[in-house]
mmCIF file of C-alpha atoms in Angstrom:
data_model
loop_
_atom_site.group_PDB
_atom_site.id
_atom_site.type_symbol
_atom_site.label_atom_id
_atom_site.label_comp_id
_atom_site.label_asym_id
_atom_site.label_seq_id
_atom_site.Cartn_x
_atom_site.Cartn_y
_atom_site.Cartn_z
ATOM 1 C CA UNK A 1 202.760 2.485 222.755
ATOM 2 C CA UNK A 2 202.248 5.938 220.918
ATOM 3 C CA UNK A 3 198.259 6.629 220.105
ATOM 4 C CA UNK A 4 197.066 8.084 217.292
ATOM 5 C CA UNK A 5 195.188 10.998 216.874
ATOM 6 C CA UNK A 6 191.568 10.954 214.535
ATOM 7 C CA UNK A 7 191.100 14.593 214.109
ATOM 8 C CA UNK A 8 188.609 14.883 211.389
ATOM 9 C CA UNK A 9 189.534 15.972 208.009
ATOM 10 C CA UNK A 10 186.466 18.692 207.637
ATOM 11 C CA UNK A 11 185.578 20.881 210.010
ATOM 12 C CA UNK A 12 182.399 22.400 210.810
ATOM 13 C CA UNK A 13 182.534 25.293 208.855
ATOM 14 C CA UNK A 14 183.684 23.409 205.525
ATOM 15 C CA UNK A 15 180.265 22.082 204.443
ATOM 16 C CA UNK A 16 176.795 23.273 203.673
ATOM 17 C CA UNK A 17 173.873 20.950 205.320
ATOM 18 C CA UNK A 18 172.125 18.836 202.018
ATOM 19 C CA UNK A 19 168.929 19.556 201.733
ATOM 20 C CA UNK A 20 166.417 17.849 198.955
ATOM 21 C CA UNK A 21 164.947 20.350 196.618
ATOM 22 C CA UNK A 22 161.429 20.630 196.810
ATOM 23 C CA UNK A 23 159.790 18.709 194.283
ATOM 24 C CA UNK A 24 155.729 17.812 192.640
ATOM 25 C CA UNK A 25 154.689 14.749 193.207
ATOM 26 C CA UNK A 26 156.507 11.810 191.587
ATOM 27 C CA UNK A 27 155.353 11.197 187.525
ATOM 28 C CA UNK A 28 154.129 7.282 188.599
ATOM 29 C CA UNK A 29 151.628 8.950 190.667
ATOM 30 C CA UNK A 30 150.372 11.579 188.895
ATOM 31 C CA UNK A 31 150.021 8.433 186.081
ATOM 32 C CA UNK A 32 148.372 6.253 188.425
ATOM 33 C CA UNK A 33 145.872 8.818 189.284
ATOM 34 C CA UNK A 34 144.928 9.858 185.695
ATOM 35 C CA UNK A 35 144.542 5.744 184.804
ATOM 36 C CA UNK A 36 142.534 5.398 187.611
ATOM 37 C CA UNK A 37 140.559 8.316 186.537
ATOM 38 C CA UNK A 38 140.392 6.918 183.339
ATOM 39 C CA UNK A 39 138.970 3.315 184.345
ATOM 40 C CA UNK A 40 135.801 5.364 186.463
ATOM 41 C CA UNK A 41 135.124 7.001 183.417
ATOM 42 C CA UNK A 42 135.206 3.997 181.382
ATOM 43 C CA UNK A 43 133.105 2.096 184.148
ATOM 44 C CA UNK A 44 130.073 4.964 184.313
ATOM 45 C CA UNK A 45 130.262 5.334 180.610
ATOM 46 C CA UNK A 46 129.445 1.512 180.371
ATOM 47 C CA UNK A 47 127.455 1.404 184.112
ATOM 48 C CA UNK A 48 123.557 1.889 181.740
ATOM 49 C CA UNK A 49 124.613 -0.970 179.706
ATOM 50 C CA UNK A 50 125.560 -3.124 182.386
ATOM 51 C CA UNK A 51 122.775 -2.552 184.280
ATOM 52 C CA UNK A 52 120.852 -3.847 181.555
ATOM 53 C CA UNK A 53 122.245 -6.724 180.934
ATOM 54 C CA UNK A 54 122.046 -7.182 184.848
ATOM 55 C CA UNK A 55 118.621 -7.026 184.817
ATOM 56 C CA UNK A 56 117.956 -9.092 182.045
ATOM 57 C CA UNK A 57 120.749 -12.026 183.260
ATOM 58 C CA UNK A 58 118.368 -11.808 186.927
ATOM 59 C CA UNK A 59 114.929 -11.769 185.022
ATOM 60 C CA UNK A 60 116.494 -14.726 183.304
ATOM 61 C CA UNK A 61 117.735 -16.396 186.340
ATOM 62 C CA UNK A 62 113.937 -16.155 187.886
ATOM 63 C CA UNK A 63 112.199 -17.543 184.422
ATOM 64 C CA UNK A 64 113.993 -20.923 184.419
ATOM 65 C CA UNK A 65 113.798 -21.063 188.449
ATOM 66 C CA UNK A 66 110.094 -20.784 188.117
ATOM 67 C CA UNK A 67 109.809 -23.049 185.103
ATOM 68 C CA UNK A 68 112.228 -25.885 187.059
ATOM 69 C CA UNK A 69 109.684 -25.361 190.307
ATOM 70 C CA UNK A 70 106.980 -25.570 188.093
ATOM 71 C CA UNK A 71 108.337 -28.731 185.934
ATOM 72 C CA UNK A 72 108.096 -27.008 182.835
ATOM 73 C CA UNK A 73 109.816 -28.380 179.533
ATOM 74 C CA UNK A 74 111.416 -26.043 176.614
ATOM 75 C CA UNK A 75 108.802 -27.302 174.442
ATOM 76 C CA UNK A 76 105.869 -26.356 176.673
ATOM 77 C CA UNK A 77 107.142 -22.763 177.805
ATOM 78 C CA UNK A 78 107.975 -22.355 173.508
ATOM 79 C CA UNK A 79 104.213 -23.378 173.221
ATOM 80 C CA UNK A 80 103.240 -20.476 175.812
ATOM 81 C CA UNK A 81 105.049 -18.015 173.674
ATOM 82 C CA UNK A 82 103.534 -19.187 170.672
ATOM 83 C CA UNK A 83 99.779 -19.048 171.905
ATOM 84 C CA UNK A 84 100.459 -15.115 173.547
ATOM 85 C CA UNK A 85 102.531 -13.844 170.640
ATOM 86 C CA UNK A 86 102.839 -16.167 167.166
ATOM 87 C CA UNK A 87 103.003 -13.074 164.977
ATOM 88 C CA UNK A 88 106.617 -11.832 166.335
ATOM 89 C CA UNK A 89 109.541 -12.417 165.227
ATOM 90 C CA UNK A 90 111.906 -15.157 166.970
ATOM 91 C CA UNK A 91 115.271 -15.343 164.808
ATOM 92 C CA UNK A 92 116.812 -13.218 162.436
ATOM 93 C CA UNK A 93 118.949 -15.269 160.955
ATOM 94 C CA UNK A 94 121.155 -14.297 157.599
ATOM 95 C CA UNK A 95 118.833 -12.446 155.449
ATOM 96 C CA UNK A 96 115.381 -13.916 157.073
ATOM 97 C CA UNK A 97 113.260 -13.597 159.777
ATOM 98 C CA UNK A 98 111.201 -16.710 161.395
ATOM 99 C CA UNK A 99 108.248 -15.828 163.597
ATOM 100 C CA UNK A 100 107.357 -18.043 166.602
ATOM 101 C CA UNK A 101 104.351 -19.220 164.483
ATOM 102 C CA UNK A 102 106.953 -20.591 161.590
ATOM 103 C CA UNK A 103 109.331 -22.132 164.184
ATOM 104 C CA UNK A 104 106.330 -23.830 166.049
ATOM 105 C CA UNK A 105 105.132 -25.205 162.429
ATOM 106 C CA UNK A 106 108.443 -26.923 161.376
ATOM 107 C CA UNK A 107 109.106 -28.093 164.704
ATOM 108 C CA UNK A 108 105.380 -30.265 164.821
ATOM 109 C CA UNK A 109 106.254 -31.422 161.382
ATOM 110 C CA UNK A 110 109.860 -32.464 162.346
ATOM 111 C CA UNK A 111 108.571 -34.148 165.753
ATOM 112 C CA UNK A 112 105.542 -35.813 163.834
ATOM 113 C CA UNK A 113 107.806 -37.443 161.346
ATOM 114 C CA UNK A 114 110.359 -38.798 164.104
ATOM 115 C CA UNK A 115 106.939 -40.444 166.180
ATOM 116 C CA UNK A 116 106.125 -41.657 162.527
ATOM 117 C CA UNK A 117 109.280 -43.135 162.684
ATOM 118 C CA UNK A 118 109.138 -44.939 165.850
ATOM 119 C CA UNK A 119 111.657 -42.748 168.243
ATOM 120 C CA UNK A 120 110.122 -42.122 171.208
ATOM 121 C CA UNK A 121 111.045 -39.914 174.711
ATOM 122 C CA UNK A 122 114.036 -41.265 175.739
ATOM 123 C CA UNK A 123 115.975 -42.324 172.485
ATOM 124 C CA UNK A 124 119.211 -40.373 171.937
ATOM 125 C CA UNK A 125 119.175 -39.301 168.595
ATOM 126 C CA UNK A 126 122.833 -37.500 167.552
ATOM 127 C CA UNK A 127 122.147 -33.822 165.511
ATOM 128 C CA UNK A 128 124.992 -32.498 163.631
ATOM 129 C CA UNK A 129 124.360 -29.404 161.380
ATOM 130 C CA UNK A 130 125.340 -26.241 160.322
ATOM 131 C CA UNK A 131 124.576 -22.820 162.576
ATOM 132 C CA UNK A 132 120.725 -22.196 161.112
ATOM 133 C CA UNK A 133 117.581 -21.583 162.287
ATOM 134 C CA UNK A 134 116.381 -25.034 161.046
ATOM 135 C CA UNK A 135 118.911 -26.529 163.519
ATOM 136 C CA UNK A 136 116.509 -24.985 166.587
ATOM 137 C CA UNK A 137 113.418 -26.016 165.360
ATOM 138 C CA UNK A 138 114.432 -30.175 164.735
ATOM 139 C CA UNK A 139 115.868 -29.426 168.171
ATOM 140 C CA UNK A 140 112.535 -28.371 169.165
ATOM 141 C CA UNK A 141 110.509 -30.696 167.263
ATOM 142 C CA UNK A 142 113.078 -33.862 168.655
ATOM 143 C CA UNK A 143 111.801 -32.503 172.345
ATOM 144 C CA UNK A 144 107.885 -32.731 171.935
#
């Protein structure tokens, strides 16, 4: 058997050694960072406004907790309003304004005319309307 000889076809001297050329950091980064950037700036720009409404959703949150623990309806925590404040205003609605004092009157009158009528707590009594202020206070006057 003859053998066969591998010499290699380059020698040692016939190449340079590669090297990568020195580069700045890849664009996707540089993009990444400058979003992300972008999104904190965003977020402190909105943080007052969320804090807010925060604040508001918790004092919320503790107002119906203490009205459930202290079995208090809608009608009788609208009647607390009323009594403290009847002057302000409660909806703007459209091109009008209804105080607390004008909501609380239509309301009596609408839940007056439904006892007239014979419904009492209890019935179910189906409301279908338009969006208005007027809607609330039958609401309202259907719960006392």
């Amino acid at each position: 058997m003859k053998s066969v000889s591998c010499d290699p076809i380059v020698t040692e001297g016939d190449y340079e050694e590669y090297s990568e050329p020195k580069q700045s950091p890849p664009n996707g980064v540089c993009l990444s960072l400058l979003e992300w950037l972008r999104i904190w700036f965003i977020r402190l720009g909105t943080f007052p406004r969320d804090l807010r409404g925060l604040s508001r959703y918790l004092t919320l949150k503790y107002r119906i907790y203490r009205a459930q623990k202290n079995n208090q309806s809608v009608p009788k925590l609208f009647q607390q309003i009323v009594q403290k404040d009847p002057q302000k205003i409660a909806f703007y609605f459209e091109d009008e304004t209804w105080t607390f004092k004008q909501v609380d009157e239509l309301s009596n009158k609408v839940g007056n005319y439904f006892a007239s009528q014979g419904v009492k707590h209890g019935d179910a009594i189906a409301l279908f309307m338009e969006n208005c202020v007027e809607y609330i206070c039958i609401w309202l006057g259907l719960c006392k």
